[in-house]
Coordinates of N, CA and C in Angstrom, one line a residue:
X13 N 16.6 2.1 7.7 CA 15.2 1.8 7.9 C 14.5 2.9 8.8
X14 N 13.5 3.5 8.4 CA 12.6 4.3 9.1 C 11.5 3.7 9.4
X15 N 11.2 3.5 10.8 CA 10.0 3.1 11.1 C 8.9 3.7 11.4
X16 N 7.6 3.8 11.0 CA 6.7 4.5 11.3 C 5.6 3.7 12.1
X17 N 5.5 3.9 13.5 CA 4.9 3.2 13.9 C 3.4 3.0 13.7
X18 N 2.3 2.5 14.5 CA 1.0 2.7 14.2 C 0.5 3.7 15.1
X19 N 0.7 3.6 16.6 CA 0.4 4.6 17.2 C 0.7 6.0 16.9
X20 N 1.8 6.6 16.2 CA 2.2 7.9 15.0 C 1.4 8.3 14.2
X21 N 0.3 7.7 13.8 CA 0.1 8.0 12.4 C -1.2 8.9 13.0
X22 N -1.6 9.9 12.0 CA -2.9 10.5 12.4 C -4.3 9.9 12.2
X23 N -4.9 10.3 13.3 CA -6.1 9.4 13.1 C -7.4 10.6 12.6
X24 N -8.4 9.8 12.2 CA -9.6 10.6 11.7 C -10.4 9.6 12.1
X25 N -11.5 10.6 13.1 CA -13.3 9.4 13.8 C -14.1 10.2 13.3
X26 N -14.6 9.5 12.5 CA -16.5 10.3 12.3 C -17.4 9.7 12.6
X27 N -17.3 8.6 13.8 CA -18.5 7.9 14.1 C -18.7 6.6 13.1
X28 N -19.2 6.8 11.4 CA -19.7 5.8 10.9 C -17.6 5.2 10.0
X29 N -16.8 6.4 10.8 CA -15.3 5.6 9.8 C -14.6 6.2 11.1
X30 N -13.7 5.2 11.2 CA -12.5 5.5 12.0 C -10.7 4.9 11.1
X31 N -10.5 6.4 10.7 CA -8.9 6.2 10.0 C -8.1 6.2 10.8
X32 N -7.0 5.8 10.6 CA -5.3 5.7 10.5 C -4.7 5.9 9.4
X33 N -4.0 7.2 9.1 CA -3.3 7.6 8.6 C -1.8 7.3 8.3
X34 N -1.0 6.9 7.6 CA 0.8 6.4 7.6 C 1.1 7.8 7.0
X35 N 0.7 8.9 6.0 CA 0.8 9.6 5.7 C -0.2 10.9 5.5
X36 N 0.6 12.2 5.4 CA -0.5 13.6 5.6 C -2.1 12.9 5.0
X37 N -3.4 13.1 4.9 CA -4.3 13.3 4.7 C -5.2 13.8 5.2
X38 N -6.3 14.6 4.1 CA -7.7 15.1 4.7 C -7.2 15.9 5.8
X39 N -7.4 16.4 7.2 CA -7.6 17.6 7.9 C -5.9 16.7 8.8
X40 N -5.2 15.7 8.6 CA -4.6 15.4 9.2 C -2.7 16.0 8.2
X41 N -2.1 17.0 8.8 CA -1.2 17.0 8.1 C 0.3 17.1 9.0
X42 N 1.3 16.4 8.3 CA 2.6 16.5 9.5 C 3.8 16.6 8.1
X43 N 4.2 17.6 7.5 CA 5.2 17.8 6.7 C 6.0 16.7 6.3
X44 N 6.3 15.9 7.8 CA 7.4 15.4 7.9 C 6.6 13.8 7.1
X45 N 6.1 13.9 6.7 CA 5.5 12.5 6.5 C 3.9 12.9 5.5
X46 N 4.5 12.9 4.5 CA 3.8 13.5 2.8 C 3.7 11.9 2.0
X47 N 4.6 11.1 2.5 CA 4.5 9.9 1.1 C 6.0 9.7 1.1
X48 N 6.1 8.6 0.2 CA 7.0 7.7 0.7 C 7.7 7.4 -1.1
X49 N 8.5 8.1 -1.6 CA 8.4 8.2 -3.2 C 7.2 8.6 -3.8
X50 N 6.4 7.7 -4.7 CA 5.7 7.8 -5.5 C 4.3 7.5 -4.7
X51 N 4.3 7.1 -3.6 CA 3.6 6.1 -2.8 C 2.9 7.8 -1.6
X52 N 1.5 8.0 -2.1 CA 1.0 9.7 -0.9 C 0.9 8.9 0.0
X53 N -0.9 8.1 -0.2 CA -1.3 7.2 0.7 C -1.4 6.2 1.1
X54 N -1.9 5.5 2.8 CA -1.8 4.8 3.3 C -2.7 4.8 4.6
X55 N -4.5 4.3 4.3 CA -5.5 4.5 4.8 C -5.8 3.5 5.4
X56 N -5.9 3.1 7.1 CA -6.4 1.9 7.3 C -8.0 2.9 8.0
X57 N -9.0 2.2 6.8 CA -10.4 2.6 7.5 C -11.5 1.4 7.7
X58 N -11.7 1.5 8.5 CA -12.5 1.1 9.8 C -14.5 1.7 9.3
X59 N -15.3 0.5 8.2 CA -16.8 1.4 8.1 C -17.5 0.8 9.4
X60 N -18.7 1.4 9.6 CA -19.9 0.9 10.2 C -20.6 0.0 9.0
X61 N -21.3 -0.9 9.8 CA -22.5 -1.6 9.0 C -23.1 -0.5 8.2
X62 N -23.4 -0.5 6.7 CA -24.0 0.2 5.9 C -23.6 1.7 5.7
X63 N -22.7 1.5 6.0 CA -22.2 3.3 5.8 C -21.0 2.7 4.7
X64 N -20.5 4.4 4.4 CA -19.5 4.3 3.3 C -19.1 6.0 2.5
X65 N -18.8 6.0 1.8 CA -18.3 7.3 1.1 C -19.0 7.6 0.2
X66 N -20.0 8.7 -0.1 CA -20.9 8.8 -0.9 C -20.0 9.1 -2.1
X67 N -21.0 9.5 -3.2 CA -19.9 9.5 -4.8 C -19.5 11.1 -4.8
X68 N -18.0 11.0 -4.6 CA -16.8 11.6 -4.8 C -16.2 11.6 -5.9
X69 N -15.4 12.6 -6.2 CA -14.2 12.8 -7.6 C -12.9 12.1 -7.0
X70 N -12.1 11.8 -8.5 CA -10.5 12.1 -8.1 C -10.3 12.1 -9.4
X71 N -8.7 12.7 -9.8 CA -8.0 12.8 -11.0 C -6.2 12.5 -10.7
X72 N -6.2 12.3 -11.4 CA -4.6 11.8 -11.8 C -3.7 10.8 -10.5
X73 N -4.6 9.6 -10.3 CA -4.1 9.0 -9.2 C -4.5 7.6 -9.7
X74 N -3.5 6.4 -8.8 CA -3.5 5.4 -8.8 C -4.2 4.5 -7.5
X75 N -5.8 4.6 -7.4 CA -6.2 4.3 -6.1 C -6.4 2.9 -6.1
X76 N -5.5 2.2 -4.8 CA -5.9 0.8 -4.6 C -6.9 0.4 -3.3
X77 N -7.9 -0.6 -3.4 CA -8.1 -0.9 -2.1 C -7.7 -2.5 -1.9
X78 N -7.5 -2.7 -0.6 CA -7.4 -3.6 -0.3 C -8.0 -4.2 1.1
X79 N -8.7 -5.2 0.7 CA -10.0 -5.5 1.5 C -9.2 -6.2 2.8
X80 N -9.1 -6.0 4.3 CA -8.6 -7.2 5.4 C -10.1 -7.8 6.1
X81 N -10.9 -7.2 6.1 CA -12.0 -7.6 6.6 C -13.2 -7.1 6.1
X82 N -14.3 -8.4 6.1 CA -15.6 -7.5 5.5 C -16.0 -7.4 4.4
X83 N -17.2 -6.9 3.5 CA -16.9 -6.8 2.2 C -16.9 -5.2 2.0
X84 N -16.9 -4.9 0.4 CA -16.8 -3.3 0.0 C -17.5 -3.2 -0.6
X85 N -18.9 -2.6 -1.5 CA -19.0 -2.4 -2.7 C -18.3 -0.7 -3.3
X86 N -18.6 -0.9 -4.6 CA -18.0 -0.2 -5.4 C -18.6 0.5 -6.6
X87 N -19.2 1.6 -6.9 CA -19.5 1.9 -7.8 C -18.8 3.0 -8.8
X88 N -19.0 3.0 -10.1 CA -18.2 4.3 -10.6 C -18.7 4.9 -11.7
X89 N -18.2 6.2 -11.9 CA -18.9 6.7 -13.3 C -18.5 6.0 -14.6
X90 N -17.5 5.0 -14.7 CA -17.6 4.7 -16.0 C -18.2 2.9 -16.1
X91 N -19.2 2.7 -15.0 CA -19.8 1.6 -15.5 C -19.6 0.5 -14.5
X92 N -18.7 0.5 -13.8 CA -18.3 -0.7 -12.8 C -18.4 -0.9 -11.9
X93 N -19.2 -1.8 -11.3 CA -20.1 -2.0 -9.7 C -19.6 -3.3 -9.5
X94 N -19.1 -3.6 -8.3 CA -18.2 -4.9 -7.5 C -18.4 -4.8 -6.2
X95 N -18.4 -5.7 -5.9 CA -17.8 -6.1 -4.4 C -16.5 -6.4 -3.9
X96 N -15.4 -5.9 -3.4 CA -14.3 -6.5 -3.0 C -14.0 -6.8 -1.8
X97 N -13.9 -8.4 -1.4 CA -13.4 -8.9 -0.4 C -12.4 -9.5 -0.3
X98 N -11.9 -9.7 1.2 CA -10.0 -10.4 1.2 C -9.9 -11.5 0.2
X99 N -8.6 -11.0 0.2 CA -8.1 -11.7 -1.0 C -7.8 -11.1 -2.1
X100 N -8.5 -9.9 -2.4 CA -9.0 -9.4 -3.7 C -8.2 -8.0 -3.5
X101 N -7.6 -7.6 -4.6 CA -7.1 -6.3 -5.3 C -7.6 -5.8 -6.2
X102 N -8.3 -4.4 -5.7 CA -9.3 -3.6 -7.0 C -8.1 -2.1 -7.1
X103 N -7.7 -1.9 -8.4 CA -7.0 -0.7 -8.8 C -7.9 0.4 -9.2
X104 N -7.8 1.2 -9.3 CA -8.7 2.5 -10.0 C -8.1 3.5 -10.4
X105 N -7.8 3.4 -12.0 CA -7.4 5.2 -12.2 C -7.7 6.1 -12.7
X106 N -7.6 6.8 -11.6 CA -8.4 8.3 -11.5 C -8.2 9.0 -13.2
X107 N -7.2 9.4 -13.2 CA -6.9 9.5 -14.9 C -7.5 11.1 -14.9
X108 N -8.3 11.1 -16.2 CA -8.6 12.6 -16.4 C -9.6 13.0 -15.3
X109 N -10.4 12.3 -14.3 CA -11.5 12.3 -14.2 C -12.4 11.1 -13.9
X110 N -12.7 10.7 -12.4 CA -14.1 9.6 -12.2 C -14.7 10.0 -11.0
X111 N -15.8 9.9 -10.7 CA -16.4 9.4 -9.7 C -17.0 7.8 -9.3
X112 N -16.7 7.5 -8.4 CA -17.2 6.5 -7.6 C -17.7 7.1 -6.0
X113 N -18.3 5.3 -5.2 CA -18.4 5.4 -3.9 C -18.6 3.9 -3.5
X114 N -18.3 4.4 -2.2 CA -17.6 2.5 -1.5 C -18.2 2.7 -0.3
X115 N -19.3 1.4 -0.2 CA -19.9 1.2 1.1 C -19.6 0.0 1.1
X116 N -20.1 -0.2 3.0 CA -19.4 -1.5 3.4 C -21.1 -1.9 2.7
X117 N -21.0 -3.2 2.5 CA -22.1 -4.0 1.7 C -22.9 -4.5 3.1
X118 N -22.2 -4.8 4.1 CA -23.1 -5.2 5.4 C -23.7 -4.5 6.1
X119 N -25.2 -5.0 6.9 CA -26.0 -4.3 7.5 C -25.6 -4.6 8.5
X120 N -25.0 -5.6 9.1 CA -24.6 -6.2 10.7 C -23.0 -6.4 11.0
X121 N -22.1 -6.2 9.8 CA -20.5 -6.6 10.0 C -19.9 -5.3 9.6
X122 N -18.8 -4.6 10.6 CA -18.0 -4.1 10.0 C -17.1 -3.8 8.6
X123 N -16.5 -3.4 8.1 CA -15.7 -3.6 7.2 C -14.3 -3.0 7.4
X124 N -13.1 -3.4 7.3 CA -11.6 -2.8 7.3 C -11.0 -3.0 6.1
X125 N -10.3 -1.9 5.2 CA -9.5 -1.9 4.5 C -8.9 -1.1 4.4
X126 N -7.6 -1.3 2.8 CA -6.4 -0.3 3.5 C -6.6 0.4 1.8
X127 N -6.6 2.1 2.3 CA -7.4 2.5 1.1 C -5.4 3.4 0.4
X128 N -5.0 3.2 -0.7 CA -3.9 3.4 -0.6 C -3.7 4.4 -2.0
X129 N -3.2 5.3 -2.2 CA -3.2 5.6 -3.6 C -1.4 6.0 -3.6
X130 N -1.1 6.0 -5.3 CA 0.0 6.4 -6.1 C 0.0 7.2 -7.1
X131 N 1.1 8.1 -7.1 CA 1.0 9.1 -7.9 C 1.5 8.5 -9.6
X132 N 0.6 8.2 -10.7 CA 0.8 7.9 -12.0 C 2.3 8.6 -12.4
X133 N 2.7 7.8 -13.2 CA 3.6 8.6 -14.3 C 3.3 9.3 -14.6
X134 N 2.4 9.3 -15.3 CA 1.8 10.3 -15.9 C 0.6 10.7 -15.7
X135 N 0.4 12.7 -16.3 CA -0.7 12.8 -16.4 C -2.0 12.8 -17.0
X136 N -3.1 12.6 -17.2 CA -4.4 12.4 -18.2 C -4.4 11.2 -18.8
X137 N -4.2 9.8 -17.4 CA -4.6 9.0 -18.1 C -5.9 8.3 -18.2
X138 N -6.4 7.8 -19.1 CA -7.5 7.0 -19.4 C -8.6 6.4 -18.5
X139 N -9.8 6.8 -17.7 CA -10.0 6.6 -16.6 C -10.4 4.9 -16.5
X140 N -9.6 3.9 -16.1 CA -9.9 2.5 -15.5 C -9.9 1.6 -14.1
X141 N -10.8 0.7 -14.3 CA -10.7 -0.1 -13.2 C -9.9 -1.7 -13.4
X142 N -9.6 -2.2 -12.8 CA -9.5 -3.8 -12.8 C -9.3 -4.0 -11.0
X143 N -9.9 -5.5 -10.9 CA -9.7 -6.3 -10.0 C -9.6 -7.5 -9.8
X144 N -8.6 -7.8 -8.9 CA -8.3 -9.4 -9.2 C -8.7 -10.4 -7.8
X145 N -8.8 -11.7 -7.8 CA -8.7 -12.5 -7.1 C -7.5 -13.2 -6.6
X146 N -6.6 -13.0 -5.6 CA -5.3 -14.3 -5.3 C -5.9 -15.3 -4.6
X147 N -5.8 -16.3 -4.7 CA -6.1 -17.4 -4.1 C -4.8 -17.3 -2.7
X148 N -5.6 -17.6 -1.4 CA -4.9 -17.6 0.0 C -3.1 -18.0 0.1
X149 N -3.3 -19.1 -0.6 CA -2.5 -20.6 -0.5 C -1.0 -19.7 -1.2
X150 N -1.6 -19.1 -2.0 CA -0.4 -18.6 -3.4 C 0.4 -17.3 -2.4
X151 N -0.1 -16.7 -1.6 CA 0.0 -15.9 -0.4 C 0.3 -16.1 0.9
X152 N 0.9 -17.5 0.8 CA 1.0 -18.0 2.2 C 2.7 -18.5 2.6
X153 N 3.5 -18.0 3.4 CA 4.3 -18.0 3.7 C 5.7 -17.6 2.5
X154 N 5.1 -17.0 1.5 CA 5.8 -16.5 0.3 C 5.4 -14.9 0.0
X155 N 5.8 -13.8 -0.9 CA 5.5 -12.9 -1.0 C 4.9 -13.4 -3.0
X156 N 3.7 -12.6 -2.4 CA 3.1 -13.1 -4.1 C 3.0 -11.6 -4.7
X157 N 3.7 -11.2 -5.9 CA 3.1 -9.9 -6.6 C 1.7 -9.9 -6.6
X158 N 1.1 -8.8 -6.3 CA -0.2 -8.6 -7.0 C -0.6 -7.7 -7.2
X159 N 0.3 -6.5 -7.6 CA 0.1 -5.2 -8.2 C 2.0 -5.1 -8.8
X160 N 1.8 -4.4 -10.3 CA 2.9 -3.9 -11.0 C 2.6 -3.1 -12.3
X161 N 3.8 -2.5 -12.4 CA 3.3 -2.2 -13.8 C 3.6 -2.5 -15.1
X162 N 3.7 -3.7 -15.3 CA 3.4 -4.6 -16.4 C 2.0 -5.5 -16.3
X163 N 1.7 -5.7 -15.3 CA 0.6 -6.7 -14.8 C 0.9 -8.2 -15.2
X164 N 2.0 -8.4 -14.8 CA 3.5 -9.5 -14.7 C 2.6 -10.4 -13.6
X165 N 2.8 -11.5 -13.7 CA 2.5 -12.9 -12.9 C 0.7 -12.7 -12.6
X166 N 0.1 -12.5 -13.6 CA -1.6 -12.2 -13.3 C -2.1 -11.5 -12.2
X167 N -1.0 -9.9 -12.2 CA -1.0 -8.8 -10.8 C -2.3 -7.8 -11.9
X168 N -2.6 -7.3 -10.4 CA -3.3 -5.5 -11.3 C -2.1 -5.1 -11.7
X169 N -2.6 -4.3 -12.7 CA -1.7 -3.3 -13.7 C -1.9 -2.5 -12.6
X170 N -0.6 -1.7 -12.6 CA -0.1 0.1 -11.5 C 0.5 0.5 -12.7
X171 N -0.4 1.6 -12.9 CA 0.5 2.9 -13.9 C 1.4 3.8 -13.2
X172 N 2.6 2.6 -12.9 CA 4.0 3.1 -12.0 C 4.9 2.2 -11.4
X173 N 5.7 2.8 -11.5 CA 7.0 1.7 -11.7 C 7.3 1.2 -10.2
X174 N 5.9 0.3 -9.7 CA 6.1 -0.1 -8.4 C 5.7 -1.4 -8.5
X175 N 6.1 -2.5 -8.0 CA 6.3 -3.9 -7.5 C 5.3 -4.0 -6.0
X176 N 3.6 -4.4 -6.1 CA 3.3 -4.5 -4.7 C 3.1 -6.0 -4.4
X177 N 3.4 -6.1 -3.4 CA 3.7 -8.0 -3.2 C 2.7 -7.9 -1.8
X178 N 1.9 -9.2 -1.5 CA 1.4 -9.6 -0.6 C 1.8 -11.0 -0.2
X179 N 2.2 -10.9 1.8 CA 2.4 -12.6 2.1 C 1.8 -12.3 3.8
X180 N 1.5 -13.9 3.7 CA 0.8 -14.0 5.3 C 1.8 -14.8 5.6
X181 N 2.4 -14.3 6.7 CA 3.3 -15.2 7.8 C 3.1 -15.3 8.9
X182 N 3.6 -17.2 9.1 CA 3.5 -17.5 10.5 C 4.3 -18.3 10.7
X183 N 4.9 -18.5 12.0 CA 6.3 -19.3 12.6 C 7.5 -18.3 12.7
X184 N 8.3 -19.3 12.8 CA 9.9 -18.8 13.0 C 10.7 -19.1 12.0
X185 N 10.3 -19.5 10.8 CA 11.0 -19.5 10.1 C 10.8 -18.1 9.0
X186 N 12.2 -17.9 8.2 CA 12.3 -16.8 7.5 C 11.8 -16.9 6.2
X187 N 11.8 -15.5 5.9 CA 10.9 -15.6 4.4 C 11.9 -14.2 3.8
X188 N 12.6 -14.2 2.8 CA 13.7 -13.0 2.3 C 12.7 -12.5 1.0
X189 N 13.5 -11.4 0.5 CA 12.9 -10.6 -0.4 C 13.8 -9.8 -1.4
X190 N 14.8 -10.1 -2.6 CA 15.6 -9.7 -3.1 C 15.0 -8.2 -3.3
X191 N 15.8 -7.0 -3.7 CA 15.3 -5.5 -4.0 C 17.0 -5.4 -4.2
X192 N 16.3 -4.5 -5.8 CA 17.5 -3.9 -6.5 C 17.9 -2.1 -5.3
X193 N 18.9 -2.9 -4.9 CA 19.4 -1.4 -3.8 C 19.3 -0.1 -4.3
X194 N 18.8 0.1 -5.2 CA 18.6 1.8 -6.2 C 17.4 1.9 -6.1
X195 N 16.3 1.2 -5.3 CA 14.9 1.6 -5.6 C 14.9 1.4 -4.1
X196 N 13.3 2.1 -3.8 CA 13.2 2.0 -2.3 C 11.6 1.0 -2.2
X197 N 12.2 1.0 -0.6 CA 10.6 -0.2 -0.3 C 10.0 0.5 0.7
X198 N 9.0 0.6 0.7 CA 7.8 0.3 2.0 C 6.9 -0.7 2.4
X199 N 7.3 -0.8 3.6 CA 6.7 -2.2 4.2 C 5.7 -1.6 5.2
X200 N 4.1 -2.4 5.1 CA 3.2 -2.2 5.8 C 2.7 -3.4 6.2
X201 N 3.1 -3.3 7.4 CA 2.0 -4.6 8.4 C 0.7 -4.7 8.5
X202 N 0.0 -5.6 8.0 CA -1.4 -4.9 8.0 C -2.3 -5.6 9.0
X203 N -1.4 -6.9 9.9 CA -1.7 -7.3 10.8 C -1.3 -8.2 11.2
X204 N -1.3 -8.7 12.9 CA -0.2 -9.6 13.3 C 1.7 -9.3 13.8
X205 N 2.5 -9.7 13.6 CA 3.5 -9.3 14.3 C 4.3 -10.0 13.5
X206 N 5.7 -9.4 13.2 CA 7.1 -10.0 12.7 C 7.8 -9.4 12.3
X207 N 8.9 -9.7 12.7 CA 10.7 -9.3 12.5 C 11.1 -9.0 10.9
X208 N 11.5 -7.3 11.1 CA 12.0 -7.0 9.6 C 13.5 -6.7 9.6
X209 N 14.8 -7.1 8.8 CA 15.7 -7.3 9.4 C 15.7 -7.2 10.7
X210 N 15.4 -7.8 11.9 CA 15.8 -7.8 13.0 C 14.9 -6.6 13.9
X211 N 14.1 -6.3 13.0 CA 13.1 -4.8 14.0 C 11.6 -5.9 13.8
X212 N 11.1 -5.2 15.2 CA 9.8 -5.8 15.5 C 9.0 -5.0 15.0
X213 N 7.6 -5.4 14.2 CA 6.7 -4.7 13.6 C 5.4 -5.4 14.1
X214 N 4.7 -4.7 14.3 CA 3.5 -5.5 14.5 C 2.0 -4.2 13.7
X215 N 0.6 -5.3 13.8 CA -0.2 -4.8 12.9 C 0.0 -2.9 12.8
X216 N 0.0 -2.4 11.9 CA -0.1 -1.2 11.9 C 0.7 0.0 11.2
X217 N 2.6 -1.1 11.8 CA 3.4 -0.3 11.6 C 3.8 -0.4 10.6
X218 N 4.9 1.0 9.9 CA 5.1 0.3 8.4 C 6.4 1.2 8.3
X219 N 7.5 0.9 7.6 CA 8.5 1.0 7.5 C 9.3 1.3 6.0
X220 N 10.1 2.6 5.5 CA 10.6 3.1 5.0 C 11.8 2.8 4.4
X221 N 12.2 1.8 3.7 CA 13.9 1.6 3.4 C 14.7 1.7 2.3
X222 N 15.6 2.5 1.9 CA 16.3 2.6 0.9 C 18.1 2.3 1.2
X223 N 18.6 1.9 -0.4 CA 19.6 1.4 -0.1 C 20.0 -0.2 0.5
X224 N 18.8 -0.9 0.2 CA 18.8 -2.2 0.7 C 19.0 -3.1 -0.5
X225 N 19.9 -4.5 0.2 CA 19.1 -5.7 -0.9 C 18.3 -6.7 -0.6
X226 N 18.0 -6.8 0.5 CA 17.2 -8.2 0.8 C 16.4 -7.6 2.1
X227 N 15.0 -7.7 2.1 CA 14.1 -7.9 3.4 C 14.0 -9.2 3.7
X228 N 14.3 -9.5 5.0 CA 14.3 -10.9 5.6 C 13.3 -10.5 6.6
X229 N 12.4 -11.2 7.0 CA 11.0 -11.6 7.8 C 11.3 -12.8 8.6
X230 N 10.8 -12.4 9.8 CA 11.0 -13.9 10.7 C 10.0 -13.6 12.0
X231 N 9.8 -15.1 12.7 CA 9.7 -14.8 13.7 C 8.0 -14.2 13.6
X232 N 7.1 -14.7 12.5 CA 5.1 -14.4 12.2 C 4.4 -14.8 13.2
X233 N 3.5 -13.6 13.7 CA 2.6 -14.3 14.5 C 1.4 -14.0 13.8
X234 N 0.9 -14.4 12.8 CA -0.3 -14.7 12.0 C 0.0 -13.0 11.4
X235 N 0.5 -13.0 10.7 CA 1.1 -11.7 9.8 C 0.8 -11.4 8.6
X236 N 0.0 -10.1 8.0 CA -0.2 -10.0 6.7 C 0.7 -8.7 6.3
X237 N 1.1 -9.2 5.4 CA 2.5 -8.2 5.2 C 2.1 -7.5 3.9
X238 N 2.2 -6.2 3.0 CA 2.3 -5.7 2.4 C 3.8 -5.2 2.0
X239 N 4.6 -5.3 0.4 CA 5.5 -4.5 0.5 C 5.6 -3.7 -0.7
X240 N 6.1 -2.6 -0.8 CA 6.0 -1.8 -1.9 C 7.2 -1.7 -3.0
X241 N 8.1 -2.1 -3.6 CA 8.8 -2.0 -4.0 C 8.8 -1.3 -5.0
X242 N 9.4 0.1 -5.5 CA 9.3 1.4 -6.2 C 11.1 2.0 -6.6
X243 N 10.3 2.6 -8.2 CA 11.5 3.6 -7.9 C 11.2 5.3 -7.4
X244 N 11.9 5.6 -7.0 CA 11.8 6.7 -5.7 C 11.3 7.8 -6.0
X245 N 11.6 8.5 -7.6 CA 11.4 9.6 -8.6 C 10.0 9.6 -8.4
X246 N 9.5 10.9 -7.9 CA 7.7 10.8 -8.2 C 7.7 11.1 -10.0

C-alpha cells in the first residue's frame, strides 16, 4: 500500500477555486506522482458562489465529476446542460473533441467536488455524456458500483477497464472488498475517517494498492469512500 496523504498533494488557489491535487496537474507537477494506472486525475475543487470554469476543450479522456457538496451546472458542445448534485455521477467523453463549462449553480453556497479523469482505451472516441442518480441508502455501509465499463448494475459506462465503487461508512464494524490480485486499486477518502487494512485514512487521503485480494474498512467516522478498481496497463 502507498499512501498518499492529503496534506502531499499539490495545491492550486485562485481566489474564486481552491484545488487539491492527488496527482501532477496544471502548473502543479511532481514526476513521482503522474497517475495511478489508467487513473491521471484526482481534483478535489473547492468553487465560490457563482463562479466556475468558463467553456474549455478536452480530447481523448474519460472525465468524471463527482458532486460532495453543493450543486454543479454543466454545459457542453454537443447539447447537454444539467445540474449535478450528491449522489449523482456525470461521465464525459472527451473523445475526438468537446467543449463544456461547470459553474457552481449558487449565488450564496459553495460547491465541492472531485473532478477526476481516465485515460480511454482507446483513441477517437465518440464525444458523450451520461449521468446517473444512486439513491443514499444503496451507498450506505456497502460499496455500490457506480462507474464501469460495461455499465453493469445501472453504473455510468467508463470507456475502461475500471470498476468505480462508492460507500459511506460509519461505526466499527467492517465492510471488505474482494479484488482480483492482478489488477490494482485506488482508494480515495473523500471525507471522514477510517481504517484500510489496518492504516488510518482520513478525508483527503488516498491510497495506491496492488497485489491485493480483499480491502477491509473499519473503524467509520461518517466516511465517503471512493474505490477504483482497474487494470494497471494504460
Amino acid at each position: 500500500m502507498n499512501i498518499r496523504r492529503s496534506h502531499e498533494r499539490g495545491v492550486a488557489n485562485f481566489g474564486w477555486l481552491h484545488s487539491k491535487h492527488t496527482f501532477s496537474f496544471g502548473h502543479y507537477f511532481d514526476p513521482a506522482h503522474m497517475g495511478f494506472g489508467p487513473l491521471r486525475v484526482i481534483n478535489q475543487d473547492q468553487v465560490t458562489p457563482g463562479a466556475g470554469f468558463d467553456t474549455h476543450g478536452h480530447s481523448d479522456m474519460e472525465i468524471i465529476s463527482y458532486v460532495v457538496s453543493g450543486a454543479l451546472e454543466h454545459k457542453d458542445s454537443i447539447g447537454n446542460g444539467s445540474v449535478i448534485v450528491p449522489g449523482e455521477l456525470q461521465r464525459m467523453t472527451a473523445g475526438t473533441g468537446i467543449r463544456h463549462s461547470e459553474y457552481n449553480q449558487s449565488r450564496t453556497e459553495g460547491v465541492e467536488f472531485l473532478q477526476i479523469w481516465i485515460y480511454p482505451e482507446q483513441k477517437g472516441l465518440k464525444p458523450g455524456y451520461e449521468q446517473k442518480a444512486f439513491a443514499p441508502e444503496s451507498m450506505t455501509g456497502v460499496f455500490r458500483l457506480i462507474g464501469s465499463r460495461d455499465g453493469s448494475q445501472d453504473s455510468v459506462t467508463i470507456h475502461q477497464d475500471v470498476n468505480l465503487y462508492a460507500a459511506r461508512l460509519n461505526g466499527a464494524e467492517s465492510v471488505s472488498l474482494d479484488i482480483d490480485p492482478q489488477r490494482g486499486v485506488w482508494v480515495q477518502v473523500v471525507k471522514g475517517s477510517v481504517a484500510l487494512n489496518g492504516e488510518a485514512l482520513t478525508g483527503g487521503d488516498g491510497a495506491g494498492l496492488e497485489n491485493v485480494s480483499q480491502l477491509t474498512f473499519a473503524n467509520a467516522d461518517n466516511a465517503e469512500v471512493l474505490v477504483f478498481d482497474m487494470k494497471m496497463q494504460a
